[in-house]
Coordinates of C-alpha atoms in Angstrom, one line a residue:
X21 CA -30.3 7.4 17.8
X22 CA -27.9 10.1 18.8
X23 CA -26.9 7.8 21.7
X24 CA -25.8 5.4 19.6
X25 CA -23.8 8.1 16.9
X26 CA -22.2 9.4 19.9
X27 CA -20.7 5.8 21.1
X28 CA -20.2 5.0 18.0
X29 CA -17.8 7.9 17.2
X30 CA -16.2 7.2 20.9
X31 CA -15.0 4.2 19.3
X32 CA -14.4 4.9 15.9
X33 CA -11.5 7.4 16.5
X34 CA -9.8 4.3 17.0
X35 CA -7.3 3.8 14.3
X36 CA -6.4 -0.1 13.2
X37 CA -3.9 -1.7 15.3
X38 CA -2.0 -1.9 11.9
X39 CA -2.6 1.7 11.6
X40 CA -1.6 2.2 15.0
X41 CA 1.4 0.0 15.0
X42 CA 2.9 1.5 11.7
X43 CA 2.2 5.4 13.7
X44 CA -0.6 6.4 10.6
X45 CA -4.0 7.2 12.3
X46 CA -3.2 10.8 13.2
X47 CA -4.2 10.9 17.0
X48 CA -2.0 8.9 19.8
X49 CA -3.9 7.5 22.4
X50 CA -3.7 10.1 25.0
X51 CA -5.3 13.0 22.2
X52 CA -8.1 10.3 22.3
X53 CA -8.1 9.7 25.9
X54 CA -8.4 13.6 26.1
X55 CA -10.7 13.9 23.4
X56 CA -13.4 11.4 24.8
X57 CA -12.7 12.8 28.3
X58 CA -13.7 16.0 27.6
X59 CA -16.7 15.0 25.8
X60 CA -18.0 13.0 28.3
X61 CA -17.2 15.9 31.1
X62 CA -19.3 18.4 28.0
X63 CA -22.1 15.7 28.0
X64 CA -22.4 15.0 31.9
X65 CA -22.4 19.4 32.3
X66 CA -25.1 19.6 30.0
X67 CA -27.1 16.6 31.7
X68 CA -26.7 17.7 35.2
X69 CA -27.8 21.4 33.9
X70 CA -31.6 20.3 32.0
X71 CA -33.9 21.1 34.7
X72 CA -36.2 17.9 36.4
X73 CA -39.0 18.4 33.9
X74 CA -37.0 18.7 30.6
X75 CA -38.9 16.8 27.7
X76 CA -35.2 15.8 26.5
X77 CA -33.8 14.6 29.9
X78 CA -35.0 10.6 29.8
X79 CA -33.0 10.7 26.3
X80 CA -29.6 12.4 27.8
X81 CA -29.7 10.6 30.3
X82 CA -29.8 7.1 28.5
X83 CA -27.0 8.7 26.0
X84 CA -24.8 9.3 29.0
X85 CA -25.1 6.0 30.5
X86 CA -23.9 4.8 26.6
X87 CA -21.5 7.0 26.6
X88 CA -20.3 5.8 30.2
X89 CA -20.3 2.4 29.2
X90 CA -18.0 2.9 26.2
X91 CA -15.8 5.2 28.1
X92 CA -15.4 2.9 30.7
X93 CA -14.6 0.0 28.3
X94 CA -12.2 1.9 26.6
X95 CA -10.3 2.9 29.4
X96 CA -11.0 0.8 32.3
X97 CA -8.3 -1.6 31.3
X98 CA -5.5 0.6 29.8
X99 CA -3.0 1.5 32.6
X100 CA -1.8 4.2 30.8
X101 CA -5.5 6.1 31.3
X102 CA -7.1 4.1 34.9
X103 CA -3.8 5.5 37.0
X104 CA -4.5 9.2 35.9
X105 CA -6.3 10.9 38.4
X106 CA -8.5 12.9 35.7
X107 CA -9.5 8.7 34.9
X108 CA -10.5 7.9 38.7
X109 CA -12.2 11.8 38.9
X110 CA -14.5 10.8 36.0
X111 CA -15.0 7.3 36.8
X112 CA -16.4 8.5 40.1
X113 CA -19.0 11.1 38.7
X114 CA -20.3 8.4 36.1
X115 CA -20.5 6.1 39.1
X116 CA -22.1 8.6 40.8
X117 CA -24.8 9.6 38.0
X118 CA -25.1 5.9 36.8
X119 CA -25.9 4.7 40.2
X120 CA -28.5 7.6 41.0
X121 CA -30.6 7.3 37.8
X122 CA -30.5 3.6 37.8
X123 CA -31.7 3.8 41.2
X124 CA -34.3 6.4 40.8
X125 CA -34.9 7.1 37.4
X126 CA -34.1 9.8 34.8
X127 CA -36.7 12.0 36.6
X128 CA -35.4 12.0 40.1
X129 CA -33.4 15.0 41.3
X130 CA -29.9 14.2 42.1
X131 CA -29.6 15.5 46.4
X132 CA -27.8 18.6 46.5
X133 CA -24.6 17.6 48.6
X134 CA -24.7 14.6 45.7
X135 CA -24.8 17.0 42.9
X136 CA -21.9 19.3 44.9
X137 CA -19.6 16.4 45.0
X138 CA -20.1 15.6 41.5
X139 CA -20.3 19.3 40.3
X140 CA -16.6 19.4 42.4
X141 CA -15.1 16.2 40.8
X142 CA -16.0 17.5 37.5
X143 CA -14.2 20.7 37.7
X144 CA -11.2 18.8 39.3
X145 CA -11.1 16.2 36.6
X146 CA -10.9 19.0 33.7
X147 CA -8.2 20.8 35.6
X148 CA -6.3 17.1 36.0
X149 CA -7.3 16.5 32.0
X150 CA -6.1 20.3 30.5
X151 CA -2.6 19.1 32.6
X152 CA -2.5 15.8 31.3
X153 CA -3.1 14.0 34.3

C-alpha cells in the first residue's frame, strides 16, 4: 500500500533520459537528490518518534525499509550524490535502523545511545542537505 506509492513516487520523479538529455523534466538531479533526501529524513523522524506499542509502527517500519531500498538504489551508484556527506549521514542512519529492525523486529526498542547516534546523524545530515552538501 502506501509503501509501495511512496517508492513508487521516489522513482517516478525521474524524468526520461530523453527528457533529461534534451534539459525538459523540470527538476535537475540534485532538486531530486534533495527532494527524496528530505523525505526519507521526514519518514525516518516520524518512525523513530511512534512509541513501542503503536498499532501503525510494523507498517512504517516496512515503508522505511522500501523507501531505504529505493533511496539506496538511486543513489548508491551516482558519484555526484554517494561523496556528499548529507549521502554517507543518511546512509548510516538507514544502516543503522535497517540493521536493528531486521535484527529485532519492528517491535524492539532501538538502545538509547543507538537512537542518540542516529537522532545526531539525522540532524547533521539536514544541516549538510539545506547546504547542499
Amino acid at each position: 500500500g502506501a509503501a509501495l506509492t511512496a517508492a513508487t513516487a521516489l522513482v517516478a520523479g525521474a524524468p526520461s533520459p530523453a527528457q533529461a538529455f534534451l534539459g525538459f523534466g523540470g527538476q535537475t538531479a540534485q532538486d531530486r537528490y534533495t527532494a527524496d533526501t528530505s523525505e526519507m529524513i521526514s519518514k525516518t523522524n516520524a518512525l523513530l518518534a511512534m512509541p513501542r506499542d503503536d498499532p501503525g509502527k510494523k507498517d512504517a517500519v516496512a515503508e522505511v525499509r522500501t523507501l531505504t531500498n529505493v533511496w539506496v538504489a538511486k543513489y548508491r551508484r551516482d558519484d555526484r550524490f554517494a561523496g556528499k556527506p548529507s549521502y554517507g549521514n543518511m546512509y548510516s542512519v538507514l544502516n543503522a535502523i535497517s540493521g536493528h529492525y531486521n535484527s529485532f523486529g519492528p517491535e524492539a526498542p532501538i538502545p538509547k545511545k543507538r537512537l542518540e547516534r542516529i537522532t545526531k546523524e539525522l540532524s547533521d545530515a539536514e544541516k549538510l542537505l539545506s547546504r547542499n552538501r
